[in-house]
Short mmCIF file of C-alpha atoms in Angstrom, two decimals:
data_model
loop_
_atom_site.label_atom_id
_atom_site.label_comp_id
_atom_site.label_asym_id
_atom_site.label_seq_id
_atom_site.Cartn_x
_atom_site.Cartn_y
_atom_site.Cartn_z
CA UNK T 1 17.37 -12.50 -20.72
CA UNK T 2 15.16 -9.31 -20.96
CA UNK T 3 15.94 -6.45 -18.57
CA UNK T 4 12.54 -5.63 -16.41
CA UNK T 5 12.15 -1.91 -14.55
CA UNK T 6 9.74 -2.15 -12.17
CA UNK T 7 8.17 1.51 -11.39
CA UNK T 8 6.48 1.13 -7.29
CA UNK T 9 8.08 -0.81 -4.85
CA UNK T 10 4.78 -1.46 -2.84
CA UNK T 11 2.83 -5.26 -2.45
CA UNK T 12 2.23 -5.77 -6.17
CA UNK T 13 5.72 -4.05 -7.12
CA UNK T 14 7.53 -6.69 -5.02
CA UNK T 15 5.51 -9.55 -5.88
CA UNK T 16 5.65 -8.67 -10.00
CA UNK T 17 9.09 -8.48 -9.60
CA UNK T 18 10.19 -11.69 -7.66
CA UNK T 19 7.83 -13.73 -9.68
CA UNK T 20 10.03 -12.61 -13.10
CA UNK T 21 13.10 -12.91 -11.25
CA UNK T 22 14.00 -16.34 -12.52
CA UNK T 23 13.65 -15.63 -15.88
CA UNK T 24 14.49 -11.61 -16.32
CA UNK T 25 17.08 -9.14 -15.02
CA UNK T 26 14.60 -7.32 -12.60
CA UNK T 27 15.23 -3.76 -11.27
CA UNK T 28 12.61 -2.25 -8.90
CA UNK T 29 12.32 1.36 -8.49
CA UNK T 30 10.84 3.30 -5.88
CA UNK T 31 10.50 6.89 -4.77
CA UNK T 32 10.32 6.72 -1.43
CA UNK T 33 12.96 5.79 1.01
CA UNK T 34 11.57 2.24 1.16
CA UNK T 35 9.45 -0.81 0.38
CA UNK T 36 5.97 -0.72 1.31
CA UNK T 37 3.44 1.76 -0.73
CA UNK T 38 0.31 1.44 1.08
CA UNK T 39 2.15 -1.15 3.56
CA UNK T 40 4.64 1.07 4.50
CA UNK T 41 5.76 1.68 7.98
CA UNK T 42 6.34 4.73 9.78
CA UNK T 43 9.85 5.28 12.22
CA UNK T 44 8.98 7.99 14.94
CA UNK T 45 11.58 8.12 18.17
CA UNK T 46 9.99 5.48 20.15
CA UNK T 47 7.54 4.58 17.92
CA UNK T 48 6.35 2.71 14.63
CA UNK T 49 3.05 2.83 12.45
CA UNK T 50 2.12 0.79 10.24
CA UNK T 51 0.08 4.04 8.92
CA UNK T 52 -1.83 2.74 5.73
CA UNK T 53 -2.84 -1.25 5.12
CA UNK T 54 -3.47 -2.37 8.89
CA UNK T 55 -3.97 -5.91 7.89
CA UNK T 56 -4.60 -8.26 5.14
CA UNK T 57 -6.44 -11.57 4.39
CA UNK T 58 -5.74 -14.91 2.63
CA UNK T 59 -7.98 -16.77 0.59
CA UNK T 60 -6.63 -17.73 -3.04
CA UNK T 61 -4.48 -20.83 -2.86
CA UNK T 62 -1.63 -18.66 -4.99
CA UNK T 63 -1.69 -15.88 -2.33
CA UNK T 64 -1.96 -18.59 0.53
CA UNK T 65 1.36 -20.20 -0.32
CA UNK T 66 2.87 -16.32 -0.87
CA UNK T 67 1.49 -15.50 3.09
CA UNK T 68 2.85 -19.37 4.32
CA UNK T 69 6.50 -18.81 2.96
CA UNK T 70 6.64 -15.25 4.36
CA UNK T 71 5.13 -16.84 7.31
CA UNK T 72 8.30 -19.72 7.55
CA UNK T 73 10.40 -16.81 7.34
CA UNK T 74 8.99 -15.10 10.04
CA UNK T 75 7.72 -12.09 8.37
CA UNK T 76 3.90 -12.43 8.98
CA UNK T 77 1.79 -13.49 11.67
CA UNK T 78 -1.34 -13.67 12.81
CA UNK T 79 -2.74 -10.89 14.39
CA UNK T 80 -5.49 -11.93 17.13
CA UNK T 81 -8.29 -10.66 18.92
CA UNK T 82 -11.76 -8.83 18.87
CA UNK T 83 -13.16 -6.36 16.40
CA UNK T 84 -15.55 -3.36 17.47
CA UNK T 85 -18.19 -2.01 15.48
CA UNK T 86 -19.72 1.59 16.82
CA UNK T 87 -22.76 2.14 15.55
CA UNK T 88 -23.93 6.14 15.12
CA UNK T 89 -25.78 5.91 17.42
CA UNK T 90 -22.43 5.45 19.44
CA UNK T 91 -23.34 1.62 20.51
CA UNK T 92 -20.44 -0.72 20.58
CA UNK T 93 -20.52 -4.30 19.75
CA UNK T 94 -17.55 -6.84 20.08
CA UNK T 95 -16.60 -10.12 17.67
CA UNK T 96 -14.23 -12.01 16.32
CA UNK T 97 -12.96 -11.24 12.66
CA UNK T 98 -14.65 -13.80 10.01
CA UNK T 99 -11.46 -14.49 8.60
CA UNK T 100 -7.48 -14.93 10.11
CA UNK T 101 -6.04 -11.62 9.71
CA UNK T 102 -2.48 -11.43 9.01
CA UNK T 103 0.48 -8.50 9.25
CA UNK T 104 3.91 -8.21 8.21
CA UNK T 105 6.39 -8.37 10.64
CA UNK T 106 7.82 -6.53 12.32
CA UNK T 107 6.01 -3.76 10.37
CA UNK T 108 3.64 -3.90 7.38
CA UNK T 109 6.21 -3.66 5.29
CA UNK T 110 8.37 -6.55 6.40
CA UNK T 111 5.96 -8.75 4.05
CA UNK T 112 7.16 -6.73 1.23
CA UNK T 113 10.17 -7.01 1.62
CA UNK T 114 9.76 -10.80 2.24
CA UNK T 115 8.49 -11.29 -1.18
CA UNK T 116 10.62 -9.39 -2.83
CA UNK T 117 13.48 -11.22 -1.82
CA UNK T 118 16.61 -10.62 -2.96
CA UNK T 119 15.59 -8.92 -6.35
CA UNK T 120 18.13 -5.24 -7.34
CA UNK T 121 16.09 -2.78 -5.26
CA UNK T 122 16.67 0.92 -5.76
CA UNK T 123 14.50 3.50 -3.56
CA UNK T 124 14.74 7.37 -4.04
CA UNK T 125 14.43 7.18 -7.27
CA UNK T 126 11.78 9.21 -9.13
CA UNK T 127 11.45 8.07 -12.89
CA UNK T 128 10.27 10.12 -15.44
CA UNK T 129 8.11 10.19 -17.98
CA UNK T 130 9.04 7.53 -20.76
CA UNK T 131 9.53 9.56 -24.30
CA UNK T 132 9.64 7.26 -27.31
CA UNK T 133 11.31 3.64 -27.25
CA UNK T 134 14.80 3.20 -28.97
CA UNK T 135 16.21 0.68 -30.87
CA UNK T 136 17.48 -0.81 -27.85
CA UNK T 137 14.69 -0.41 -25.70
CA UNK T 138 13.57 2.26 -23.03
CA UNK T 139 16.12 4.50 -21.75
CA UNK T 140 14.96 5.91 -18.44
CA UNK T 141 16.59 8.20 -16.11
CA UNK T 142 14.95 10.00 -13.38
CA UNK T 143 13.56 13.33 -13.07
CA UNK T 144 16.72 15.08 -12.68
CA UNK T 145 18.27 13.60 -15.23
CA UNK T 146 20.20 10.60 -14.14
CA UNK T 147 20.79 8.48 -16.33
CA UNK T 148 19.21 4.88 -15.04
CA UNK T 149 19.96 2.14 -17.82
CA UNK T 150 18.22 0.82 -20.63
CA UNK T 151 14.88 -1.56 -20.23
CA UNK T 152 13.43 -4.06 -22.66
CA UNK T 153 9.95 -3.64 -20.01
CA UNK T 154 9.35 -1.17 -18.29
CA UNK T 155 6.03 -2.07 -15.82
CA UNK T 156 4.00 0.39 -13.50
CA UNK T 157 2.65 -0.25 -10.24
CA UNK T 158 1.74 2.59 -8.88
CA UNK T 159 -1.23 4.59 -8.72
CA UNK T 160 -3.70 5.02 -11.68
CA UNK T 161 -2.52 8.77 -12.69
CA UNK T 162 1.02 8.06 -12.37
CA UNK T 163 0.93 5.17 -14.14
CA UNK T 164 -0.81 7.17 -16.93
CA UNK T 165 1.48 10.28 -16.45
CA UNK T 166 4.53 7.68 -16.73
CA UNK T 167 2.90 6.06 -20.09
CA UNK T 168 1.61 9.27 -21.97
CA UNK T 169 4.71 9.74 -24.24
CA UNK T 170 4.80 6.32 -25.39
CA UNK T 171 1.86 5.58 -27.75
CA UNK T 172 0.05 3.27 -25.53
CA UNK T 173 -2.73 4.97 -25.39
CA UNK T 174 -5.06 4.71 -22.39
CA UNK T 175 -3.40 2.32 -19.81
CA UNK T 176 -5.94 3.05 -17.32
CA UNK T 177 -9.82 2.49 -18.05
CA UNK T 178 -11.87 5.91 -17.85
CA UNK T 179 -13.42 6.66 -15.25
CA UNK T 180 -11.87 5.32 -12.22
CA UNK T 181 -11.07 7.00 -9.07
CA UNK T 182 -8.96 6.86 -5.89
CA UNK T 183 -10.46 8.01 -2.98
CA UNK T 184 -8.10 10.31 0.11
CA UNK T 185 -7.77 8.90 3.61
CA UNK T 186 -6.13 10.32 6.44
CA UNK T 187 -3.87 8.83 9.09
CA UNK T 188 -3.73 10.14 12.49
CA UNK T 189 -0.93 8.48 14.10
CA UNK T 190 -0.72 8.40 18.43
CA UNK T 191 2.30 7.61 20.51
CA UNK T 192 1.69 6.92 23.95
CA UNK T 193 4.58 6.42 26.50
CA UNK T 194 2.94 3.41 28.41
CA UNK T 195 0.28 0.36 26.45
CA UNK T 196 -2.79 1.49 25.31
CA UNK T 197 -5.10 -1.71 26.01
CA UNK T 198 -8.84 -2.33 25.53
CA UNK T 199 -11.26 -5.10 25.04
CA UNK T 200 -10.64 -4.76 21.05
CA UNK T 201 -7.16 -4.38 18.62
CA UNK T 202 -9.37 -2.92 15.82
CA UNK T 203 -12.59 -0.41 15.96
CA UNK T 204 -14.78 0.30 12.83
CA UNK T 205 -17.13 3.42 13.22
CA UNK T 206 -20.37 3.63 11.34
CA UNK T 207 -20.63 7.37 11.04
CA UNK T 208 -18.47 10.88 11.72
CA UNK T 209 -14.83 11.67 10.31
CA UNK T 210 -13.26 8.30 12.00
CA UNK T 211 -13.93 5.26 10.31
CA UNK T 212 -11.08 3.02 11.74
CA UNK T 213 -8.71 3.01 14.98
CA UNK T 214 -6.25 0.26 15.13
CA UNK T 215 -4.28 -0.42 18.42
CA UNK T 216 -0.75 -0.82 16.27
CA UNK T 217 1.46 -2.39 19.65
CA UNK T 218 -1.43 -5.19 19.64
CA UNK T 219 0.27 -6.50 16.11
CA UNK T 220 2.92 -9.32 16.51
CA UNK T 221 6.45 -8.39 16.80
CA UNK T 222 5.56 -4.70 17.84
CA UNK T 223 6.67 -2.99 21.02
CA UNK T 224 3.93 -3.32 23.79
CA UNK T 225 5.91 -1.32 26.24
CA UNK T 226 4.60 1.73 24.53
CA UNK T 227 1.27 2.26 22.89
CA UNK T 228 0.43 3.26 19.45
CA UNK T 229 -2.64 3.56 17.80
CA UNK T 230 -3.33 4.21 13.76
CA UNK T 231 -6.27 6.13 13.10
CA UNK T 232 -8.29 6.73 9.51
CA UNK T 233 -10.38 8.91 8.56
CA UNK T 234 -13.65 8.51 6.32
CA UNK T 235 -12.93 8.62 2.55
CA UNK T 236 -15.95 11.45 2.27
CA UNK T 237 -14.75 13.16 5.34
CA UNK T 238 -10.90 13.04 4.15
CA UNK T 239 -12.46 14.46 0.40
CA UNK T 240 -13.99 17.58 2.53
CA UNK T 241 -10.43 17.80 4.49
CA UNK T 242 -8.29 18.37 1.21
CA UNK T 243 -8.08 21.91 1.09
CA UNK T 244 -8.34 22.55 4.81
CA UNK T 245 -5.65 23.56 7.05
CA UNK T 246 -3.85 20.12 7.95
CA UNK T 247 -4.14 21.69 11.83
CA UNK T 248 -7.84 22.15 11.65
CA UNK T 249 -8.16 18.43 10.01
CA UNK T 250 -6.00 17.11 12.69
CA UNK T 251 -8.19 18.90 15.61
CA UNK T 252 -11.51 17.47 13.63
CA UNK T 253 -10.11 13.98 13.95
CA UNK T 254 -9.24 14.22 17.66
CA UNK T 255 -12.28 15.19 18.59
CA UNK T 256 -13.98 12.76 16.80
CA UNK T 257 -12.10 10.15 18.51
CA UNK T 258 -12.68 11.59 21.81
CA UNK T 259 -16.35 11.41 21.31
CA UNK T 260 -16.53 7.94 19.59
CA UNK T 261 -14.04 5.89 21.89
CA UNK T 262 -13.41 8.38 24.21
CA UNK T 263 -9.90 8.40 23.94
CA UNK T 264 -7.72 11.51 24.58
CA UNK T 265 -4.99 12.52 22.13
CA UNK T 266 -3.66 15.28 24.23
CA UNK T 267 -1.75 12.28 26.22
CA UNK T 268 0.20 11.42 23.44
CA UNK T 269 3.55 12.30 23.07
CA UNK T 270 4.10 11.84 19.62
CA UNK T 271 1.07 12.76 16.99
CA UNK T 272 1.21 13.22 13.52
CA UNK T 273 -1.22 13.49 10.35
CA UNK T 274 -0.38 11.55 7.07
CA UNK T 275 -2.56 12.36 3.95
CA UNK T 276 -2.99 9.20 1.48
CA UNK T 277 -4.22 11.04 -1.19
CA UNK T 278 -4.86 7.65 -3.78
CA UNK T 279 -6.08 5.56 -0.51
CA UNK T 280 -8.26 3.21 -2.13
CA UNK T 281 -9.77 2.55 -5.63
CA UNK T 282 -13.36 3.86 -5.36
CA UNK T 283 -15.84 0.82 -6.07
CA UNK T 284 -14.97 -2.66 -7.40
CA UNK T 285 -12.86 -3.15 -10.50
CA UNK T 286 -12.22 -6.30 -12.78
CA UNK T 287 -9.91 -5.27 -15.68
CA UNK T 288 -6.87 -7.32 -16.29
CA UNK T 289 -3.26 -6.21 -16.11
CA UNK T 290 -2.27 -3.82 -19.32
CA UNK T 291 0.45 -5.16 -21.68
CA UNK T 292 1.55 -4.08 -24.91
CA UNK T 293 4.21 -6.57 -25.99
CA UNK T 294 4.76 -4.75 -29.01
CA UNK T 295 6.42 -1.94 -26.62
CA UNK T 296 7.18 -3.82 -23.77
CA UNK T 297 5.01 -1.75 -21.40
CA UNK T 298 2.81 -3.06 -18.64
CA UNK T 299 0.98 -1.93 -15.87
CA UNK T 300 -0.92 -3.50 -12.69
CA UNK T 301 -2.47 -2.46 -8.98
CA UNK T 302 -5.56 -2.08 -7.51
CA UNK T 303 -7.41 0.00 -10.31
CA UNK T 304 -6.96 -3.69 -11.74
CA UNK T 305 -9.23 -5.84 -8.82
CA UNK T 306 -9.60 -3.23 -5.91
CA UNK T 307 -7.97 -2.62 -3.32
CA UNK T 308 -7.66 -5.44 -1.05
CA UNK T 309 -3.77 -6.52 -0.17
CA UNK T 310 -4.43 -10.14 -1.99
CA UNK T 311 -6.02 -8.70 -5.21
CA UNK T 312 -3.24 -6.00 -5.65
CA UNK T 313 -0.78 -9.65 -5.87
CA UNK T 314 -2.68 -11.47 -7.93
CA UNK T 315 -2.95 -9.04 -10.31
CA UNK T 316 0.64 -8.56 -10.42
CA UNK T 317 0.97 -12.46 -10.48
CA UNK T 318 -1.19 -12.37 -13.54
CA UNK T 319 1.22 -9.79 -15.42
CA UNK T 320 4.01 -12.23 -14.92
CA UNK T 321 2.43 -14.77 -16.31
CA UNK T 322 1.42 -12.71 -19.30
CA UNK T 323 4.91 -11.46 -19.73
CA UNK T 324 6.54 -14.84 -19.64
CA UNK T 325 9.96 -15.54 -20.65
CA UNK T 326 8.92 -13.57 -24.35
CA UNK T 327 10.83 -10.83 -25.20
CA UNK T 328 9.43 -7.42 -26.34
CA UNK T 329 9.67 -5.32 -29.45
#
């Protein structure tokens, strides 16, 4: 049985490393504190975010049985009600979403977790850089020097620079096509002692420095005693922001919202900015999963299929299946 380390413990981390489980010793290491990536979930006092994916959709029959069993479990649900689009010219229509759209419970990141199952999980870890392979196979050990085991794999699914920052010691070559970019979003996150209810759960804006506002307590398995709303910026706006004082970007995002939806900020008792710096792959992508069986390397995520939540999996799906039961070297 090979041993498999797993760099990114987000959607496509998780679901890469349950579907080796069964036939590989599977470690999955993450940086942060948590599961999640992009479907991570924010703890405030009083309050949760889902600040990154709001939502995802299901339409490939492997993903669909992925969403059902998470679903049996009780860690995603449907999450009902109206959509509004606002115009620039600050008109407001109303409609129902064209497909079901669905959300971890009780936080994005409950779906991760979900699919990951019960696979060796260890978070706060930073790897670093792979330097040649041994004999044996890949010796990691973090950036401070900790010493984390030796790897007969060792995949990547993070973002496309860190995969390639991870990879450039080992020969590989370019993991990552040329030319692709992530684009910057930021997340403007609102706590509001009592609900926060209108006709809509989600608003997409057409113009100005907002481009999405999602009422978070309207999700499934969130608490509606309080309200809590997610907001993103524009990718061009949040690309204007990145040198700018994180107070002014803040200020240019309330007011935005003020104007567009006419909702007031100052009410909230909790507020806070989050930066996603590699948001969302810019344009549409179709390259398959890297692999080099010759090193035992791989790497997958949305630089692979874009960014959607059910492209990131099946990508990942697709490196299992390329990987196999075969050993490296």
């Amino acid at each position: 049985m090979s041993r498999v380390a797993i760099i990114g413990a987000g959607m496509g981390g998780a679901a890469l490393a349950q579907a080796l489980a069964g036939q590989h010793d599977v470690v999955l290491f993450e940086k942060g504190r948590g599961m999640g990536g992009r479907m991570a979930t924010r703890q405030a006092p009083g309050f949760a975010f889902d600040h990154g994916a709001q939502f995802f959709t299901a339409r490939n029959p492997r993903f669909v049985a992925l969403v059902e069993q998470a679903m049996a479990a009780g860690a995603v649900a449907p999450w009902d009600g109206a959509i509004a689009s606002v115009a620039a010219d600050g008109s407001v229509s109303l409609a129902l979403p064209r497909d079901t759209n669905y959300v971890g419970v009780p936080g994005m990141n409950g779906f991760v977790r979900a699919v990951a199952g019960d696979v060796e999980f260890r978070p706060g870890v930073d790897v670093a850089p792979l330097t040649l392979r041994q004999d044996d196979g890949w010796r990691l050990a973090a950036v401070d020097g900790t010493a984390l085991g030796t790897f007969h794999w060792v995949i990547s699914s993070t973002t496309p620079h860190q995969t390639q920052a991870l990879f450039a010691g080992t020969g590989a070559g370019a993991v990552v096509p040329d030319g692709l970019a992530m684009l910057p979003c930021y997340a403007l996150l609102l706590g509001f002692e009592a609900p926060f209810e209108r006709d809509w759960v989600m608003a997409r804006l057409a113009a100005g420095p907002v481009a999405l506002v999602s009422i978070n307590s309207s999700k499934p398995g969130r608490d509606r005693a309080v309200g809590t709303l997610v907001v993103h910026s524009s990718s061009a706006w949040a690309a204007s922001q990145l040198e700018q004082d994180p107070v002014l970007t803040e200020a240019g995002m309330v007011a935005a919202l003020r104007e567009a939806l006419d909702v007031d900020a100052s009410a909230a008792p909790f507020r806070a900015l989050h930066r996603w710096k590699s948001a969302r792959l810019d344009g549409e992508a179709n390259y398959p999963p890297f692999i080099d069986r010759q090193r035992g390397l791989g790497a997958t995520g949305d630089w692979t299929t874009g960014s959607r939540v059910e492209n990131v999996v099946l990508s990942a799906l697709d490196l299992a299946g390329m990987i196999g039961d075969g050993a490296s070297g």
